[in-house]
Amino acid sequence: MATRRYKRQSSWLHQLRSTTLNRRIIPRLLAVAGAGFLVMAGTVLWWSRDLPDPQQIQETGIGESTKIYDSTGTHLLYEIGEARRTYTSIGEISPLITQATLAAEDDQFYAHHGLDFGGILRGVILKPLSGRRVQGGSTITQQLIKNSILTPERTIRRKAKEAVLALELEQRFGKDEILEMYLNAIPYGSRAYGVEAAAQIFFGTSAKNVSLAQATILAALPQAPSYYSPYGSHFEDLKFRQEHILNRMADLNMVSKEEAEAAKSETLTFSPPHENIEAPHFVFYVKELLEEEYGERVVEQGGLRVITTLDARLQSVAEDTLKNAQERLVSQGASNSSLVAIHPVTGNILAMVGSIDYFNEDIDGNVNVSIRHRSPGSSIKPFIYAAAFEKGFAPETILVDAETDFGQGYIPKNYDLAEHGPVTMRSALANSYNIPAVKALYLVGVRTATDLAQRMGMTSLSDPDRYGLSLVLGGGEVRLVDITSAYGVFAAEGTRYPARAVLKVEDAKEVLFDATAEQPQGTQVLDPQVARLTTDVLSDNNARAAVFGTRSFLQLGSRPVGAKTGTTQDSRDGWTIGFTPSLAAGVWVGNNDNSPMGKGAAGSNTAAFLWNTFMKGALDGTPIEQFTKPAPLPDTAHGILRGQIREVKGKWVSETNTLYTNECPVAQGQPRTLKELHSILFYVRRTNPLGDPPARAEADPQFNNWEAGIAQWRDKHNEKNKDVAEEPLYFGSLPEPSCNVGSEEELPKVKIIEPNTTVLRDSPTQVTVEIDSPHRLREVRFVLDGQEIARKGPDGTHSATITFDKNFSGRKTLIVMAITENNFIGQAHRTFIINPDDSSPTITIHTPQNNLTLAETNFPYTVKVTAKDSSGVDFVDMLYIKEGQPGTKRIARTNTQAPTAPDRYEAVWQDSPGLGTYTVYAVAYDKTGNFTESERHTVTIK
């Protein structure tokens, strides 16, 4: 009871205090409100004192044209101006247009008094609370004020002034008059001001005669005239907005649902644009950027002078490249192509060709494909491997290219439908093998890969859960301009300079934006070593030779260049993107309607030709630049990361799965190399490849899938190559080579007794051997220089005949093998000198010169020798002796003549042997066993 009484007393006291407080506060609030009302009223009177009449509103809508220039600021690309406008009364405008406009912009127009307080509430309160974009409360009356009188500055003062003027305008004019002024004042794009001009420009008809479909298209444009332009690159978005307006009209009972659906299906025919314009796709791309920043009215009427990043020469090279290849593309089933060129260390867009021909309606030429989202195919792979290098894997890391079920029936195939077995990441990326790429993505993680791609500029790859492992084969979508810019990050050694198109913007009064004064500041988004590793792979012409050959369109001769192709499913898109240190360029080829190209129209056959042609033209006459080589990678305990897998060599008997050592004296088995082959998951943990090996490799979700695919490949490979000595055999577990064949005393003893010389001048010559064997012989083989010349049975005389051409001069080695019935082998060999001459070779050492002093920095150093002999020089040894130390060491042995001079032999002395004094000389050996030593030169290394 006491508690309840206390609560009641507290409530009573609270009410008393509140009543007292209210008596004090309410008068003050009323005073403040009154003062605010007076201030607002004064503001209204001040701001609305010069409110123009309807005709004045129309006249304020036209201003000075905007001029867009190339990077020099002297070459005019396009002039935005010369506005077209025809004032039309509301009675001469189709009701379909007025209804569509109201449905699109302000369906409560005839109910409010200039302001939509519900919309203001959504924009001011709900937007901050939800963190989402919420439709604001700008009415048609406010938009008329904004487009006709006020500047587009985004300030509270301007918004407040807009609201006050909207209220005043509603007091002065009727609703139909305001709507009439609005429909005659707003920009519709393509220099059309007012709905009559827009109807004439886009449809070639008057505003009173448009169809429902045409009316809703016109109503859709004012929200973003450049973006939604039917001559631009976002027609699908324009159609989507049109259909939204039709649905809204049906909901408001302005039209029936049947009429709305019919309008959605109506085929729209637009009048062809007639523009005096250069680089049109780039120009309208810039125009969109300007409108986003400054608003449509300022861009259309503000008299801006805009200097862009465009290089007029490169733009011309790009346009000519695409136009000149049009017939070639058509023969490959492609109607269109697009090209973007970017400077990697500024981000400047140097060239942008959105399609082969902007004015060709048959190919939707007005669409700027370079800013459309398309599947990149394999051109995304470098970013996956870069993420792998970032994680600790390396270009020499071995992955197994074997058909693999990655789960849920996902079994990717290579473009050539073949399996290539163990390959390095270098080879897998350079040759664009698909299966290793999927494995690399799994090792990296899809989210890690997309995070890296977004850091490098491909912001559209933002949904890793949707892509899955198919991301590496083009499962996401990117824009050509973005992926070209991202390749530029490799060229800039890991620093990202976002793609930019505008350098300077100014009007008659002031400079609004200026990026010409300073070098842009990039952001380091990738470790320089990782960028260099990736570039080293992409520029390795030999590494991609297995698929592309050494003379493909992906190389520029002596000029280093990194490049990668991409092809999407059914050849719907062909890509090639590549870079030098100062130029990144990307090419897309395909059809705008996403229909497949012809069979075999891969990026390497379509886009690569255009890319190669452009790069050669763009770089003609410029210095050849070199990429920075990556630093040597540190050693690791896991050999597979550096391209090493366990192997043994020996004599392999496939029938019994027995491996004898190579030295084992048995007749069975073929000399082979056996290698251990597992998935990389067997050796390293994908979460930490440089750390300890996995305790339970089978715990990885993909381990069994990968091992199963590799086991099947091992079996197929070994069966196919069981008799091919040059091919290694692969096993999950290597056998240990052994030689369990008894003691040395059990082997046959073989001795060559005739001839008793090593010099032969007569052909034929009979060779006889003597054999003493504790076991019965099965056969005796005579092998001369690797070729069997005779095989004898166990009994009788063991001899064979050596024959040679009487003009032959040189050496031949004979091996005689005695093989017992229990497969023990005894052998003897002798090297014969055939028709030796009586002269020895002559030899002269040229470098190093006698008494020469070298520094350790002079190494590697080339030793040059001239050697001759009538029978031919067999080889030359280049040797040195260090003063005060015993023994002779070899610099090199060579039998290859240098191309610089006849009889010249050269070898590179790679590393300095240390400080001190050395004697350097050479020895030449002829084909018949004679040899001659050169003079000796003294060399001092300091």
CSV table of N, CA and C in Angstrom, one decimal, residues 559-686:
chain,number,residue,atom,x,y,z
A,559,ARG,N,58.7,-5.8,-77.7
A,559,ARG,CA,58.2,-4.9,-76.7
A,559,ARG,C,57.5,-5.8,-75.6
A,560,PRO,N,57.9,-5.8,-74.4
A,560,PRO,CA,57.2,-6.5,-73.3
A,560,PRO,C,55.8,-6.1,-73.1
A,561,VAL,N,54.9,-7.0,-73.0
A,561,VAL,CA,53.5,-6.7,-72.9
A,561,VAL,C,52.8,-7.8,-72.1
A,562,GLY,N,51.9,-7.5,-71.2
A,562,GLY,CA,51.1,-8.5,-70.5
A,562,GLY,C,49.7,-8.5,-71.1
A,563,ALA,N,49.2,-9.7,-71.3
A,563,ALA,CA,47.9,-9.8,-72.0
A,563,ALA,C,47.2,-11.0,-71.6
A,564,LYS,N,45.8,-11.0,-71.7
A,564,LYS,CA,45.0,-12.1,-71.4
A,564,LYS,C,43.7,-12.0,-72.2
A,565,THR,N,43.3,-13.2,-72.7
A,565,THR,CA,42.0,-13.3,-73.4
A,565,THR,C,40.9,-13.8,-72.6
A,566,GLY,N,39.7,-13.7,-73.1
A,566,GLY,CA,38.5,-14.3,-72.4
A,566,GLY,C,37.4,-14.6,-73.4
A,567,THR,N,36.8,-15.7,-73.1
A,567,THR,CA,35.7,-16.1,-74.0
A,567,THR,C,34.6,-16.7,-73.1
A,568,THR,N,33.3,-16.2,-73.3
A,568,THR,CA,32.2,-16.7,-72.5
A,568,THR,C,31.5,-17.8,-73.2
A,569,GLN,N,30.6,-18.4,-72.4
A,569,GLN,CA,29.9,-19.6,-72.9
A,569,GLN,C,29.2,-19.3,-74.2
A,570,ASP,N,29.3,-20.3,-75.1
A,570,ASP,CA,28.8,-20.2,-76.5
A,570,ASP,C,29.4,-19.1,-77.3
A,571,SER,N,30.5,-18.6,-76.9
A,571,SER,CA,31.2,-17.5,-77.6
A,571,SER,C,30.3,-16.3,-77.7
A,572,ARG,N,29.7,-15.9,-76.7
A,572,ARG,CA,28.8,-14.7,-76.7
A,572,ARG,C,29.7,-13.4,-76.5
A,573,ASP,N,30.8,-13.6,-75.9
A,573,ASP,CA,31.7,-12.4,-75.6
A,573,ASP,C,33.1,-12.9,-75.9
A,574,GLY,N,33.9,-12.0,-76.6
A,574,GLY,CA,35.3,-12.3,-76.8
A,574,GLY,C,36.1,-11.1,-76.2
A,575,TRP,N,37.1,-11.3,-75.4
A,575,TRP,CA,37.8,-10.2,-74.7
A,575,TRP,C,39.3,-10.4,-74.9
A,576,THR,N,40.0,-9.3,-75.0
A,576,THR,CA,41.4,-9.3,-74.8
A,576,THR,C,41.8,-8.0,-74.1
A,577,ILE,N,42.6,-8.1,-73.0
A,577,ILE,CA,43.0,-7.0,-72.3
A,577,ILE,C,44.5,-7.1,-72.0
A,578,GLY,N,45.2,-6.1,-72.2
A,578,GLY,CA,46.7,-6.1,-72.0
A,578,GLY,C,47.2,-4.8,-71.7
A,579,PHE,N,48.5,-4.8,-71.4
A,579,PHE,CA,49.2,-3.5,-71.0
A,579,PHE,C,50.7,-3.5,-71.1
A,580,THR,N,51.2,-2.3,-71.3
A,580,THR,CA,52.6,-2.0,-71.1
A,580,THR,C,52.7,-1.1,-69.9
A,581,PRO,N,53.9,-0.7,-69.5
A,581,PRO,CA,53.9,0.2,-68.3
A,581,PRO,C,53.2,1.5,-68.5
A,582,SER,N,52.9,1.9,-69.7
A,582,SER,CA,52.3,3.2,-69.9
A,582,SER,C,51.0,3.2,-70.7
A,583,LEU,N,50.5,2.0,-71.0
A,583,LEU,CA,49.2,1.9,-71.7
A,583,LEU,C,48.5,0.6,-71.4
A,584,ALA,N,47.3,0.7,-71.0
A,584,ALA,CA,46.4,-0.5,-70.8
A,584,ALA,C,45.2,-0.3,-71.8
A,585,ALA,N,44.9,-1.4,-72.5
A,585,ALA,CA,43.8,-1.4,-73.5
A,585,ALA,C,43.0,-2.7,-73.4
A,586,GLY,N,41.7,-2.5,-73.5
A,586,GLY,CA,40.8,-3.6,-73.5
A,586,GLY,C,39.9,-3.6,-74.7
A,587,VAL,N,39.6,-4.8,-75.2
A,587,VAL,CA,38.7,-4.9,-76.4
A,587,VAL,C,37.7,-6.0,-76.1
A,588,TRP,N,36.4,-5.6,-76.4
A,588,TRP,CA,35.3,-6.6,-76.3
A,588,TRP,C,34.8,-6.8,-77.7
A,589,VAL,N,34.4,-8.0,-78.1
A,589,VAL,CA,33.8,-8.3,-79.4
A,589,VAL,C,32.6,-9.2,-79.1
A,590,GLY,N,31.5,-9.0,-79.8
A,590,GLY,CA,30.3,-9.8,-79.7
A,590,GLY,C,29.1,-9.2,-80.4
A,591,ASN,N,27.9,-9.5,-79.9
A,591,ASN,CA,26.7,-8.9,-80.4
A,591,ASN,C,25.9,-8.3,-79.2
A,592,ASN,N,25.4,-7.1,-79.4
A,592,ASN,CA,24.7,-6.4,-78.3
A,592,ASN,C,23.5,-7.1,-77.8
A,593,ASP,N,22.9,-8.0,-78.6
A,593,ASP,CA,21.7,-8.7,-78.1
A,593,ASP,C,22.1,-10.0,-77.4
A,594,ASN,N,23.4,-10.2,-77.2
A,594,ASN,CA,24.0,-11.3,-76.5
A,594,ASN,C,23.8,-12.7,-77.2
A,595,SER,N,23.6,-12.6,-78.5
A,595,SER,CA,23.5,-13.8,-79.3
A,595,SER,C,24.9,-14.4,-79.5
A,596,PRO,N,25.1,-15.7,-79.7
A,596,PRO,CA,26.4,-16.3,-79.8
A,596,PRO,C,27.1,-15.8,-81.1
A,597,MET,N,28.4,-15.8,-81.1
A,597,MET,CA,29.2,-15.6,-82.4
A,597,MET,C,29.3,-16.9,-83.0
A,598,GLY,N,30.1,-17.0,-84.1
A,598,GLY,CA,30.4,-18.2,-84.8
A,598,GLY,C,31.2,-19.2,-84.0
A,599,LYS,N,31.2,-20.4,-84.4
A,599,LYS,CA,31.9,-21.5,-83.8
A,599,LYS,C,33.4,-21.2,-83.8
A,600,GLY,N,34.0,-21.3,-82.7
A,600,GLY,CA,35.5,-21.0,-82.6
A,600,GLY,C,35.8,-19.6,-82.5
A,601,ALA,N,34.8,-18.7,-82.3
A,601,ALA,CA,35.1,-17.2,-82.2
A,601,ALA,C,35.6,-16.9,-80.8
A,602,ALA,N,36.7,-17.4,-80.4
A,602,ALA,CA,37.3,-17.2,-79.1
A,602,ALA,C,37.9,-15.8,-79.0
A,603,GLY,N,38.1,-15.3,-77.8
A,603,GLY,CA,38.7,-14.0,-77.7
A,603,GLY,C,40.1,-13.9,-78.4
A,604,SER,N,40.8,-15.0,-78.4
A,604,SER,CA,42.1,-15.0,-79.0
A,604,SER,C,42.1,-14.9,-80.5
A,605,ASN,N,40.9,-15.2,-81.1
A,605,ASN,CA,40.7,-15.1,-82.6
A,605,ASN,C,40.0,-13.8,-83.0
A,606,THR,N,39.3,-13.2,-82.1
A,606,THR,CA,38.5,-12.1,-82.4
A,606,THR,C,39.1,-10.8,-81.8
A,607,ALA,N,38.9,-10.6,-80.5
A,607,ALA,CA,39.3,-9.4,-79.8
A,607,ALA,C,40.8,-9.3,-79.9
A,608,ALA,N,41.6,-10.3,-79.8
A,608,ALA,CA,43.0,-10.2,-79.8
A,608,ALA,C,43.6,-9.6,-81.0
A,609,PHE,N,43.0,-9.8,-82.1
A,609,PHE,CA,43.5,-9.2,-83.4
A,609,PHE,C,43.3,-7.7,-83.3
A,610,LEU,N,42.1,-7.2,-82.8
A,610,LEU,CA,41.9,-5.8,-82.7
A,610,LEU,C,42.8,-5.2,-81.6
A,611,TRP,N,43.0,-5.9,-80.5
A,611,TRP,CA,43.9,-5.4,-79.5
A,611,TRP,C,45.3,-5.2,-80.0
A,612,ASN,N,45.8,-6.2,-80.7
A,612,ASN,CA,47.1,-6.2,-81.2
A,612,ASN,C,47.3,-5.0,-82.2
A,613,THR,N,46.3,-4.9,-83.1
A,613,THR,CA,46.4,-3.8,-84.1
A,613,THR,C,46.4,-2.4,-83.4
A,614,PHE,N,45.5,-2.2,-82.4
A,614,PHE,CA,45.5,-0.9,-81.7
A,614,PHE,C,46.8,-0.7,-81.0
A,615,MET,N,47.3,-1.7,-80.3
A,615,MET,CA,48.5,-1.5,-79.5
A,615,MET,C,49.7,-1.1,-80.4
A,616,LYS,N,49.8,-1.8,-81.5
A,616,LYS,CA,50.9,-1.4,-82.4
A,616,LYS,C,50.8,0.0,-82.9
A,617,GLY,N,49.6,0.4,-83.3
A,617,GLY,CA,49.4,1.7,-83.8
A,617,GLY,C,49.6,2.8,-82.7
A,618,ALA,N,49.1,2.5,-81.5
A,618,ALA,CA,49.2,3.4,-80.4
A,618,ALA,C,50.6,3.6,-79.9
A,619,LEU,N,51.4,2.5,-79.9
A,619,LEU,CA,52.8,2.6,-79.4
A,619,LEU,C,53.8,2.8,-80.4
A,620,ASP,N,53.4,3.0,-81.7
A,620,ASP,CA,54.4,3.2,-82.8
A,620,ASP,C,55.2,4.4,-82.5
A,621,GLY,N,56.6,4.2,-82.5
A,621,GLY,CA,57.5,5.3,-82.4
A,621,GLY,C,57.8,5.7,-80.9
A,622,THR,N,57.1,5.0,-80.0
A,622,THR,CA,57.4,5.3,-78.5
A,622,THR,C,58.5,4.4,-78.0
A,623,PRO,N,59.2,4.8,-77.0
A,623,PRO,CA,60.3,3.9,-76.4
A,623,PRO,C,59.8,2.6,-75.9
A,624,ILE,N,60.6,1.6,-76.0
A,624,ILE,CA,60.2,0.3,-75.5
A,624,ILE,C,60.5,0.3,-74.0
A,625,GLU,N,59.5,0.0,-73.2
A,625,GLU,CA,59.6,0.0,-71.7
A,625,GLU,C,59.6,-1.4,-71.2
A,626,GLN,N,60.3,-1.5,-70.1
A,626,GLN,CA,60.5,-2.9,-69.4
A,626,GLN,C,59.7,-2.9,-68.1
A,627,PHE,N,59.1,-4.1,-67.9
A,627,PHE,CA,58.5,-4.3,-66.6
A,627,PHE,C,59.5,-4.6,-65.5
A,628,THR,N,59.2,-4.2,-64.3
A,628,THR,CA,60.1,-4.5,-63.2
A,628,THR,C,60.0,-6.0,-62.8
A,629,LYS,N,61.1,-6.7,-62.8
A,629,LYS,CA,61.1,-8.1,-62.5
A,629,LYS,C,60.7,-8.4,-61.0
A,630,PRO,N,60.0,-9.4,-60.7
A,630,PRO,CA,59.7,-9.7,-59.3
A,630,PRO,C,61.0,-10.2,-58.6
A,631,ALA,N,61.0,-10.0,-57.3
A,631,ALA,CA,62.1,-10.5,-56.5
A,631,ALA,C,62.1,-12.0,-56.4
A,632,PRO,N,63.2,-12.7,-56.3
A,632,PRO,CA,63.2,-14.1,-56.1
A,632,PRO,C,62.4,-14.5,-55.0
A,633,LEU,N,61.7,-15.6,-55.1
A,633,LEU,CA,60.8,-16.1,-54.0
A,633,LEU,C,61.6,-16.9,-53.0
A,634,PRO,N,61.3,-16.8,-51.8
A,634,PRO,CA,62.0,-17.5,-50.7
A,634,PRO,C,61.7,-19.0,-50.8
A,635,ASP,N,62.7,-19.8,-50.3
A,635,ASP,CA,62.5,-21.2,-50.3
A,635,ASP,C,61.3,-21.5,-49.3
A,636,THR,N,60.7,-22.7,-49.5
A,636,THR,CA,59.7,-23.1,-48.6
A,636,THR,C,59.8,-24.6,-48.4
A,637,ALA,N,59.3,-25.0,-47.2
A,637,ALA,CA,59.4,-26.5,-46.9
A,637,ALA,C,58.5,-27.3,-47.8
A,638,HIS,N,57.5,-26.7,-48.5
A,638,HIS,CA,56.6,-27.4,-49.4
A,638,HIS,C,57.1,-27.2,-50.8
A,639,GLY,N,57.7,-28.2,-51.3
A,639,GLY,CA,58.3,-28.2,-52.6
A,639,GLY,C,57.3,-27.9,-53.7
A,640,ILE,N,56.0,-28.4,-53.5
A,640,ILE,CA,55.0,-28.2,-54.6
A,640,ILE,C,54.7,-26.8,-54.8
A,641,LEU,N,54.9,-25.9,-53.8
A,641,LEU,CA,54.7,-24.5,-54.0
A,641,LEU,C,55.7,-23.9,-55.0
A,642,ARG,N,56.9,-24.5,-55.1
A,642,ARG,CA,57.9,-24.0,-56.0
A,642,ARG,C,58.2,-24.9,-57.2
A,643,GLY,N,57.2,-25.7,-57.5
A,643,GLY,CA,57.3,-26.6,-58.7
A,643,GLY,C,58.0,-27.9,-58.5
A,644,GLN,N,58.2,-28.3,-57.3
A,644,GLN,CA,58.9,-29.6,-57.0
A,644,GLN,C,58.0,-30.7,-56.5
A,645,ILE,N,58.1,-31.8,-57.1
A,645,ILE,CA,57.4,-33.0,-56.6
A,645,ILE,C,58.3,-34.2,-56.4
A,646,ARG,N,58.0,-35.0,-55.5
A,646,ARG,CA,58.9,-36.2,-55.3
A,646,ARG,C,59.0,-37.1,-56.5
A,647,GLU,N,60.2,-37.6,-56.8
A,647,GLU,CA,60.4,-38.5,-57.9
A,647,GLU,C,61.5,-39.4,-57.6
A,648,VAL,N,61.5,-40.6,-58.2
A,648,VAL,CA,62.6,-41.6,-58.2
A,648,VAL,C,62.9,-42.0,-59.6
A,649,LYS,N,64.1,-42.5,-59.9
A,649,LYS,CA,64.5,-43.0,-61.2
A,649,LYS,C,64.9,-44.4,-61.1
A,650,GLY,N,64.7,-45.2,-62.0
A,650,GLY,CA,65.2,-46.6,-62.0
A,650,GLY,C,64.6,-47.3,-63.2
A,651,LYS,N,64.8,-48.6,-63.2
A,651,LYS,CA,64.3,-49.5,-64.2
A,651,LYS,C,63.0,-50.1,-63.8
A,652,TRP,N,61.9,-49.7,-64.5
A,652,TRP,CA,60.6,-50.0,-64.1
A,652,TRP,C,60.0,-51.2,-64.9
A,653,VAL,N,59.5,-52.2,-64.1
A,653,VAL,CA,58.9,-53.4,-64.7
A,653,VAL,C,57.4,-53.3,-64.4
A,654,SER,N,56.7,-52.9,-65.5
A,654,SER,CA,55.2,-52.6,-65.3
A,654,SER,C,54.5,-53.9,-64.9
A,655,GLU,N,54.9,-55.0,-65.5
A,655,GLU,CA,54.1,-56.3,-65.3
A,655,GLU,C,54.1,-56.7,-63.8
A,656,THR,N,55.2,-56.4,-63.1
A,656,THR,CA,55.3,-56.8,-61.7
A,656,THR,C,55.3,-55.6,-60.7
A,657,ASN,N,55.2,-54.3,-61.3
A,657,ASN,CA,55.3,-53.1,-60.5
A,657,ASN,C,56.6,-53.1,-59.6
A,658,THR,N,57.7,-53.4,-60.3
A,658,THR,CA,59.0,-53.5,-59.6
A,658,THR,C,59.9,-52.4,-60.2
A,659,LEU,N,60.6,-51.7,-59.3
A,659,LEU,CA,61.5,-50.7,-59.7
A,659,LEU,C,62.9,-51.1,-59.2
A,660,TYR,N,63.8,-51.3,-60.2
A,660,TYR,CA,65.2,-51.6,-59.9
A,660,TYR,C,66.0,-50.3,-60.0
A,661,THR,N,67.1,-50.2,-59.3
A,661,THR,CA,68.0,-49.0,-59.5
A,661,THR,C,68.6,-49.0,-60.9
A,662,ASN,N,68.9,-47.8,-61.4
A,662,ASN,CA,69.5,-47.8,-62.7
A,662,ASN,C,70.8,-48.6,-62.9
A,663,GLU,N,71.5,-48.7,-61.8
A,663,GLU,CA,72.8,-49.4,-61.8
A,663,GLU,C,72.7,-50.9,-61.7
A,664,CYS,N,71.5,-51.3,-61.4
A,664,CYS,CA,71.3,-52.7,-61.1
A,664,CYS,C,71.5,-53.5,-62.4
A,665,PRO,N,72.3,-54.6,-62.3
A,665,PRO,CA,72.7,-55.4,-63.5
A,665,PRO,C,71.6,-56.4,-63.8
A,666,VAL,N,70.4,-55.9,-64.2
A,666,VAL,CA,69.3,-56.8,-64.6
A,666,VAL,C,68.9,-56.4,-66.0
A,667,ALA,N,68.4,-57.4,-66.7
A,667,ALA,CA,68.0,-57.2,-68.1
A,667,ALA,C,66.5,-56.7,-68.1
A,668,GLN,N,65.8,-56.8,-67.0
A,668,GLN,CA,64.4,-56.4,-67.0
A,668,GLN,C,64.3,-54.9,-66.7
A,669,GLY,N,63.1,-54.4,-67.1
A,669,GLY,CA,62.8,-53.0,-66.8
A,669,GLY,C,63.3,-52.0,-67.8
A,670,GLN,N,62.6,-50.9,-67.8
A,670,GLN,CA,63.0,-49.8,-68.7
A,670,GLN,C,63.3,-48.6,-67.9
A,671,PRO,N,64.4,-47.9,-68.2
A,671,PRO,CA,64.7,-46.7,-67.4
A,671,PRO,C,63.6,-45.7,-67.5
A,672,ARG,N,63.0,-45.3,-66.3
A,672,ARG,CA,61.9,-44.4,-66.2
A,672,ARG,C,62.0,-43.5,-65.0
A,673,THR,N,61.3,-42.4,-65.1
A,673,THR,CA,61.1,-41.5,-64.0
A,673,THR,C,59.8,-41.7,-63.4
A,674,LEU,N,59.7,-41.9,-62.1
A,674,LEU,CA,58.4,-42.1,-61.4
A,674,LEU,C,58.2,-40.9,-60.5
A,675,LYS,N,57.0,-40.3,-60.6
A,675,LYS,CA,56.7,-39.1,-59.8
A,675,LYS,C,55.5,-39.3,-58.9
A,676,GLU,N,55.5,-38.7,-57.7
A,676,GLU,CA,54.4,-38.8,-56.8
A,676,GLU,C,53.4,-37.6,-57.2
A,677,LEU,N,52.2,-37.9,-57.3
A,677,LEU,CA,51.2,-36.9,-57.7
A,677,LEU,C,49.9,-37.0,-56.9
A,678,HIS,N,49.7,-35.9,-56.2
A,678,HIS,CA,48.5,-35.7,-55.4
A,678,HIS,C,48.0,-34.2,-55.7
A,679,SER,N,46.9,-33.9,-55.2
A,679,SER,CA,46.4,-32.6,-55.2
A,679,SER,C,47.2,-31.7,-54.2
A,680,ILE,N,47.2,-30.4,-54.5
A,680,ILE,CA,48.0,-29.6,-53.6
A,680,ILE,C,47.4,-29.6,-52.2
A,681,LEU,N,46.1,-30.0,-52.0
A,681,LEU,CA,45.5,-30.1,-50.7
A,681,LEU,C,46.2,-31.2,-49.9
A,682,PHE,N,46.9,-32.1,-50.5
A,682,PHE,CA,47.6,-33.2,-49.8
A,682,PHE,C,48.8,-32.7,-49.1
A,683,TYR,N,49.4,-31.5,-49.6
A,683,TYR,CA,50.7,-31.1,-49.1
A,683,TYR,C,50.5,-29.8,-48.3
A,684,VAL,N,49.6,-28.9,-48.6
A,684,VAL,CA,49.5,-27.6,-47.9
A,684,VAL,C,48.1,-27.4,-47.4
A,685,ARG,N,47.9,-26.5,-46.4
A,685,ARG,CA,46.6,-26.0,-46.0
A,685,ARG,C,46.3,-24.8,-46.8
A,686,ARG,N,45.1,-24.8,-47.4
A,686,ARG,CA,44.8,-23.6,-48.3
A,686,ARG,C,44.6,-22.3,-47.5
